[in-house]
Coordinates of C-alpha atoms in Angstrom, one line a residue:
M30 CA 0.0 0.0 0.0
T31 CA 1.4 3.4 -1.0
R32 CA 1.7 6.4 1.2
I33 CA -1.1 8.2 -0.9
T34 CA -3.4 5.2 -0.5
W35 CA -2.9 5.3 3.2
L36 CA -3.6 9.1 3.3
I37 CA -6.8 8.7 1.2
T38 CA -8.2 6.0 3.5
R39 CA -7.6 8.2 6.5
Y40 CA -9.3 11.1 4.7
L41 CA -12.3 8.9 4.0
R42 CA -12.6 8.2 7.7
D43 CA -12.0 11.9 8.7
E44 CA -8.9 10.9 10.6
L45 CA -6.2 13.0 9.0
S46 CA -3.9 15.0 11.2
T47 CA -3.2 18.6 10.2
A48 CA 0.1 17.6 8.6
E49 CA -1.4 14.6 6.8
K50 CA -4.2 16.8 5.4
Q51 CA -1.7 19.3 4.0
E52 CA 0.3 16.5 2.5
L53 CA -2.8 15.1 0.7
E54 CA -3.9 18.5 -0.4
D55 CA -0.5 19.2 -1.9
W56 CA -0.7 15.9 -3.8
I57 CA -4.2 16.7 -5.1
A58 CA -3.2 20.3 -6.1
A59 CA -0.3 19.0 -8.3
D60 CA -2.7 17.8 -11.0
P61 CA -6.4 18.8 -11.8
N62 CA -7.2 15.2 -12.7
R63 CA -6.5 14.1 -9.1
K64 CA -9.0 16.7 -7.8
K65 CA -11.7 15.4 -10.1
W66 CA -10.9 11.8 -9.1
M67 CA -11.0 12.6 -5.4
Q68 CA -14.4 14.3 -5.8
R69 CA -15.9 11.0 -6.7
F70 CA -15.4 9.8 -3.1
E71 CA -17.9 12.4 -2.0
E72 CA -20.7 10.7 -4.0
P73 CA -23.4 8.9 -2.0
G74 CA -22.8 5.7 -3.9
I75 CA -19.2 5.5 -2.7
H76 CA -20.0 6.2 0.9
G77 CA -22.9 3.8 0.9
L78 CA -20.7 1.0 -0.4
L79 CA -17.9 2.0 2.0
Y80 CA -20.0 1.3 5.0
N81 CA -21.2 -1.9 3.6
M82 CA -17.7 -3.2 3.4
S83 CA -16.5 -5.9 5.7
E84 CA -14.5 -5.2 8.8
I85 CA -11.9 -7.9 9.2
N86 CA -9.7 -8.1 12.2
W87 CA -6.5 -7.1 10.5
K88 CA -4.6 -6.4 13.7
D89 CA -1.7 -8.7 12.9
G90 CA -1.3 -7.4 9.4
H91 CA -1.5 -3.9 10.7
E92 CA 1.3 -4.5 13.1
K93 CA 3.5 -6.1 10.4
F94 CA 2.8 -3.0 8.2
L95 CA 4.0 -0.7 11.0
Q96 CA 7.1 -2.8 11.6
R97 CA 8.1 -2.4 8.0
N98 CA 7.0 1.3 7.9
P99 CA 7.8 2.7 11.4
Q100 CA 7.3 6.3 10.1
Y101 CA 3.5 5.6 10.0
R102 CA 3.3 4.5 13.6
E103 CA 1.6 6.9 15.9
T104 CA -0.1 7.0 19.3
E105 CA -3.7 5.8 18.9
R106 CA -6.2 6.0 21.7
R107 CA -8.4 3.3 20.2
P108 CA -6.1 1.2 18.0
T109 CA -8.4 -1.7 17.3
V110 CA -11.5 0.4 16.4
F111 CA -9.3 2.8 14.4
F112 CA -7.8 0.0 12.4
H113 CA -11.1 -1.7 11.6
K114 CA -12.5 1.6 10.3
W115 CA -9.3 2.3 8.4
M116 CA -9.4 -1.1 6.7
A117 CA -13.1 -0.7 5.8
A118 CA -12.1 2.4 4.0
A119 CA -9.0 0.9 2.5
A120 CA -11.0 -2.1 1.1
I121 CA -13.1 0.0 -1.2
L122 CA -10.2 2.3 -2.1
L123 CA -8.0 -0.5 -2.9
L124 CA -10.7 -2.1 -5.0
I125 CA -10.6 1.0 -7.2
L126 CA -6.9 1.5 -7.1
G127 CA -6.2 -2.2 -7.5
A128 CA -7.6 -2.3 -11.1
G129 CA -5.5 0.6 -12.2
A130 CA -3.5 2.3 -9.5
W131 CA -0.7 2.8 -11.9
W132 CA -2.7 4.6 -14.5
I133 CA -4.6 6.6 -11.9
L134 CA -1.7 7.8 -9.8
H135 CA 1.0 8.0 -12.5
R136 CA -0.6 8.6 -15.8
Q137 CA -3.3 10.7 -14.1
S138 CA -6.2 9.2 -16.2
I139 CA -9.6 8.6 -14.6
P140 CA -12.0 5.7 -14.8
S141 CA -15.0 6.5 -17.0
D142 CA -17.6 7.5 -14.4
P143 CA -17.3 4.5 -12.1
V144 CA -19.7 6.0 -9.5
Q145 CA -22.5 6.5 -11.9
R146 CA -22.0 2.9 -13.2
S147 CA -22.0 1.5 -9.7
Q148 CA -25.3 3.1 -8.9
Q149 CA -27.1 1.4 -11.8
P150 CA -29.7 -0.9 -10.2
Y151 CA -29.8 -4.5 -11.0
A152 CA -33.2 -5.7 -12.2
Q153 CA -32.5 -9.1 -10.6
D154 CA -30.2 -10.3 -7.9
V155 CA -28.7 -13.6 -6.6
Q156 CA -28.5 -14.5 -3.0
P157 CA -25.2 -16.0 -1.6
G158 CA -24.6 -19.7 -0.9
S159 CA -25.4 -21.4 2.4
E160 CA -24.7 -24.5 4.5
K161 CA -25.9 -27.4 2.4
A162 CA -24.5 -30.7 1.2
T163 CA -25.4 -34.3 0.5
L164 CA -24.2 -37.5 2.1
T165 CA -23.7 -40.7 0.2
T166 CA -23.0 -43.9 2.1
G167 CA -21.8 -47.0 0.2
N168 CA -24.1 -47.6 -2.8
E169 CA -27.0 -45.7 -1.3
Q170 CA -28.6 -42.7 -2.9
P171 CA -27.4 -39.2 -1.8
V172 CA -29.3 -37.7 1.1
L173 CA -29.6 -34.0 1.9
L174 CA -27.8 -33.4 5.1
D175 CA -30.3 -30.9 6.3
T176 CA -32.8 -33.8 6.6
L177 CA -30.4 -35.9 8.8
K178 CA -29.7 -35.6 12.5
S179 CA -28.0 -38.8 13.6
A180 CA -27.6 -42.5 12.7
N181 CA -27.0 -45.3 15.1
G182 CA -24.3 -43.4 17.0
K183 CA -22.2 -43.2 13.9
Y184 CA -22.6 -39.5 13.4
T185 CA -24.5 -36.4 14.4
N186 CA -25.4 -33.6 12.1
E187 CA -26.3 -30.1 13.2
N188 CA -25.5 -26.4 12.5
G189 CA -23.9 -27.1 9.2
Q190 CA -21.5 -29.7 10.6
L191 CA -21.4 -33.5 10.2
N192 CA -19.6 -35.2 13.1
Y193 CA -18.5 -38.8 12.8
S194 CA -17.9 -40.8 15.9
H195 CA -14.3 -40.9 17.1
D196 CA -14.8 -44.4 18.5
Q197 CA -12.9 -46.5 15.9
N198 CA -14.6 -49.7 17.2
I199 CA -18.1 -48.6 16.6
D200 CA -18.2 -49.9 13.0
A201 CA -18.0 -53.6 12.6
A202 CA -18.1 -53.1 8.8
V203 CA -16.4 -50.1 7.3
S204 CA -18.4 -48.2 4.8
M205 CA -17.2 -45.4 2.4
N206 CA -18.9 -42.1 2.8
T207 CA -19.0 -39.0 0.5
V208 CA -20.0 -35.5 1.5
T209 CA -20.6 -33.3 -1.5
T210 CA -21.4 -29.6 -1.5
P211 CA -23.2 -28.2 -4.6
K212 CA -22.6 -24.8 -6.2
G213 CA -23.8 -22.3 -3.6
G214 CA -23.1 -24.7 -0.7
T215 CA -20.5 -25.1 2.1
Y216 CA -20.2 -27.6 4.9
R217 CA -18.0 -28.9 7.7
V218 CA -17.2 -32.5 8.5
V219 CA -15.4 -34.0 11.6
L220 CA -13.9 -37.3 10.4
P221 CA -13.8 -40.5 12.6
D222 CA -10.2 -39.6 13.8
G223 CA -11.3 -36.1 14.9
T224 CA -9.8 -34.3 11.8
K225 CA -11.9 -31.2 10.9
V226 CA -12.6 -30.5 7.3
W227 CA -14.3 -27.4 5.7
L228 CA -15.7 -27.8 2.2
N229 CA -16.1 -24.9 -0.1
A230 CA -18.7 -24.7 -2.8
A231 CA -18.8 -27.5 -5.5
S232 CA -16.4 -29.7 -3.5
S233 CA -16.4 -33.3 -2.1
I234 CA -14.6 -35.6 0.3
R235 CA -14.7 -39.4 0.3
F236 CA -13.7 -41.2 3.5
P237 CA -14.3 -44.4 5.5
S238 CA -16.5 -44.6 8.5
A239 CA -13.4 -45.8 10.4
F240 CA -9.7 -45.5 9.7
T241 CA -8.2 -49.0 9.8
G242 CA -4.7 -50.1 8.9
N243 CA -1.7 -47.9 9.1
E244 CA -2.9 -44.8 7.2
R245 CA -5.8 -42.4 7.0
K246 CA -6.7 -41.7 3.4
V247 CA -9.4 -39.5 1.9
T248 CA -10.2 -38.5 -1.6
V249 CA -11.2 -34.9 -2.4
D250 CA -12.4 -32.7 -5.2
G251 CA -12.7 -28.9 -5.2
E252 CA -11.5 -26.8 -2.3
L253 CA -11.2 -27.9 1.3
Y254 CA -9.4 -26.8 4.5
F255 CA -8.0 -29.5 6.8
D256 CA -7.2 -29.4 10.5
V257 CA -5.7 -32.9 10.8
A258 CA -5.8 -34.7 14.1
K259 CA -2.3 -35.8 15.2
D260 CA -1.6 -39.5 15.0
A261 CA 2.1 -40.4 14.8
Q262 CA 1.2 -44.0 13.9
K263 CA -1.0 -43.2 10.9
Q264 CA -0.2 -40.8 8.1
F265 CA -3.0 -38.7 6.8
I266 CA -3.2 -38.8 3.0
V267 CA -5.3 -36.5 0.8
Q268 CA -5.7 -37.7 -2.8
S269 CA -7.0 -35.1 -5.2
N270 CA -7.3 -35.1 -9.0
H271 CA -3.8 -33.8 -9.6
S272 CA -1.8 -34.3 -6.3
T273 CA -1.3 -36.3 -3.2
T274 CA -0.7 -34.6 0.1
T275 CA 0.8 -36.6 3.1
V276 CA 0.8 -35.3 6.7
L277 CA 0.8 -36.4 10.3
G278 CA -0.9 -33.5 11.9
T279 CA -1.3 -30.0 10.5
Q280 CA -3.5 -27.4 9.0
F281 CA -3.6 -26.7 5.2
N282 CA -5.8 -25.7 2.3
I283 CA -6.1 -27.6 -0.9
A284 CA -7.8 -26.2 -4.1
D285 CA -8.2 -28.6 -7.0
Y286 CA -11.1 -27.6 -9.2
S287 CA -11.2 -29.1 -12.7
N288 CA -11.8 -25.7 -14.4
D289 CA -8.9 -24.0 -12.6
P290 CA -5.6 -23.8 -14.4
Y291 CA -3.6 -25.1 -11.4
T292 CA -3.9 -27.1 -8.1
S293 CA -2.6 -25.4 -5.0
T294 CA -1.8 -26.7 -1.5
T295 CA -1.2 -24.1 1.1
L296 CA 0.3 -24.9 4.5
V297 CA -0.9 -22.9 7.5
Q298 CA 1.0 -24.9 10.2
G299 CA 2.9 -28.1 10.5
K300 CA 4.6 -29.9 7.6
V301 CA 3.3 -31.7 4.5
V302 CA 4.7 -33.5 1.5
V303 CA 3.0 -32.8 -1.8
S304 CA 3.6 -35.2 -4.7
K305 CA 2.6 -35.7 -8.3
G306 CA 4.0 -38.9 -9.7
D307 CA 7.7 -39.0 -8.8
N308 CA 7.8 -35.3 -8.2
K309 CA 7.7 -34.4 -4.5
V310 CA 8.1 -31.2 -2.5
M311 CA 8.0 -30.5 1.2
L312 CA 6.1 -27.3 2.3
Q313 CA 6.9 -25.1 5.3
P314 CA 4.2 -23.0 7.0
G315 CA 3.3 -20.0 4.8
S316 CA 4.3 -21.7 1.6
Q317 CA 2.2 -23.0 -1.3
S318 CA 2.7 -25.6 -3.9
V319 CA 1.4 -25.1 -7.4
I320 CA 0.7 -27.9 -9.9
S321 CA -0.4 -27.3 -13.5
N322 CA -3.7 -28.9 -14.3
T323 CA -3.0 -28.7 -18.1
N324 CA 0.7 -29.7 -18.3
D325 CA 1.5 -33.0 -16.8
A326 CA 5.2 -32.6 -17.5
A327 CA 5.5 -29.3 -15.5
P328 CA 7.3 -29.7 -12.2
I329 CA 5.7 -28.7 -8.8
S330 CA 6.6 -25.1 -8.0
I331 CA 6.6 -23.5 -4.5
R332 CA 5.8 -19.9 -3.7
D333 CA 5.1 -17.8 -0.7
A334 CA 1.4 -17.8 0.2
N335 CA -1.0 -15.1 1.3
L336 CA -2.7 -17.1 4.0
E337 CA -5.4 -14.5 4.7
E338 CA -6.4 -14.6 1.1
T339 CA -6.2 -18.3 0.7
V340 CA -8.4 -19.2 3.7
A341 CA -10.7 -16.2 3.3
W342 CA -13.5 -18.5 2.0
K343 CA -13.4 -20.6 5.2
N344 CA -13.7 -17.4 7.3
G345 CA -16.6 -16.0 5.3
Y346 CA -14.9 -13.5 3.0
F347 CA -13.8 -12.9 -0.5
I348 CA -10.3 -11.4 -0.5
F349 CA -8.9 -10.4 -3.9
N350 CA -5.2 -9.5 -4.2
D351 CA -4.3 -8.6 -7.7
A352 CA -6.8 -11.1 -8.9
Q353 CA -7.7 -11.5 -12.6
L354 CA -11.4 -11.2 -13.4
P355 CA -11.7 -14.8 -14.7
E356 CA -10.4 -16.0 -11.4
I357 CA -12.9 -13.9 -9.5
M358 CA -15.8 -15.0 -11.7
R359 CA -15.0 -18.6 -11.2
M360 CA -15.4 -18.0 -7.5
V361 CA -18.7 -16.2 -8.2
E362 CA -20.0 -19.1 -10.3
R363 CA -19.3 -21.6 -7.5
W364 CA -20.6 -19.6 -4.6
Y365 CA -23.7 -18.0 -6.2
N366 CA -24.5 -20.9 -8.5
V367 CA -24.5 -18.8 -11.7
S368 CA -23.1 -19.0 -15.2
V369 CA -20.9 -16.3 -16.5
I370 CA -20.8 -15.1 -20.1
Y371 CA -18.1 -12.8 -21.3
E372 CA -18.9 -10.2 -23.9
A373 CA -15.5 -8.5 -23.4
T374 CA -12.0 -9.4 -22.3
I375 CA -11.0 -7.6 -19.1
S376 CA -7.3 -7.8 -18.4
K377 CA -7.1 -5.6 -15.3
Q378 CA -6.3 -7.0 -11.8
F379 CA -8.5 -6.3 -8.8
V380 CA -8.0 -5.9 -5.1
G381 CA -10.8 -5.9 -2.6
V382 CA -12.5 -7.5 0.4
I383 CA -16.2 -8.3 0.9
R384 CA -18.2 -10.7 3.0
R385 CA -19.5 -13.9 1.3
N386 CA -22.9 -13.5 2.8
E387 CA -23.6 -10.4 0.6
P388 CA -25.9 -10.7 -2.4
L389 CA -24.2 -10.9 -5.8
S390 CA -25.1 -7.4 -6.7
K391 CA -22.9 -6.0 -3.9
L392 CA -19.9 -7.7 -5.2
L393 CA -20.5 -6.7 -8.8
Q394 CA -21.1 -3.1 -7.8
L395 CA -17.7 -3.0 -6.1
L396 CA -16.0 -4.4 -9.2
E397 CA -17.8 -1.8 -11.4
L398 CA -16.4 1.0 -9.3
T399 CA -13.2 0.5 -11.2
G400 CA -14.8 1.8 -14.4
E401 CA -13.2 -1.2 -16.2
V402 CA -16.2 -3.6 -16.3
K403 CA -20.0 -3.7 -16.3
F404 CA -22.3 -6.6 -15.3
S405 CA -25.9 -7.6 -15.9
I406 CA -27.8 -10.3 -14.1
N407 CA -30.5 -12.3 -15.9
G408 CA -31.8 -15.2 -13.8
N409 CA -28.7 -17.3 -13.0
T410 CA -26.6 -15.8 -15.8
V411 CA -24.1 -13.0 -15.3
K412 CA -22.9 -11.1 -18.4
V413 CA -19.5 -9.3 -18.3
S414 CA -19.0 -6.3 -20.6
R415 CA -17.2 -3.0 -20.7

């Protein structure tokens, strides 16, 4: 985040010191285009969306920012409240700057009336996803989980979470179970060993009713977050379409959707080994493995992960950090159960934060603020245009 971005967010919250206000005014006065651009923040549409933005507890990230930039540290009488408000303002500002900060701040051009565009009402809207999934046991037909409560002590099901018994002796005969979330659905599962699993939309996990033998193996599709119960005697193995992840006890996120260009495994804590054929890599906390879904010969790569962004879905948020529009719209398709049609190619990157429980129109309005893209909703179809 640049110094100017920081000043503008404080300006939006009316929290500038006298010196900061003068610094911002000097920056605005240096070019008439900047003044015109700043005036857009006074429009009701901007302020309305500003206060609808999510307020994440960014305390740790804020402290890291101050450690790297001690010149911005100051005495704050109410640091937590200040920071929440500051980030709410920053979220909407960064959404606008994220699509074109370079050409706004350096080339001094201005988006073509983003405020007016963002205020265009949608004739239709789509509500966000919810806690829903199906359970398939053995060769039986799938059953909606919201109709099940318990079954012979094997599991309980309530409040969007399916809990399998931790008593490994309760099953005389082991059966295979599959929990599947549809588009627009999410669910949590506690496996027989106590491992906790969060399923994102359009995802599934297949697991036994009891883990026997010397390993605990599950098969997954889509995106899931694991908090694996420790068991030094039994490795925990996650098999997805394009990778195998082996752990003993750890927390990690795996995303392997068939229509994504790559599969990623992101380690939050502990240690895991990710493999594809004979290619193996070991991850450290905060790192992410990337496997191509289209090139089987490509090696596994490792990169630093943005953990907050990666697990945002689990915590009820969308977080975009220099995200391409196709990537964002794939998330939209899964969570809102819609189809996306492109009438234009949008090559800009986007930055923003919004809660996943907002209706689709709120998310689209925020993207439209960039002036780079327009949307229309017709039933369960979203059209993308300029």
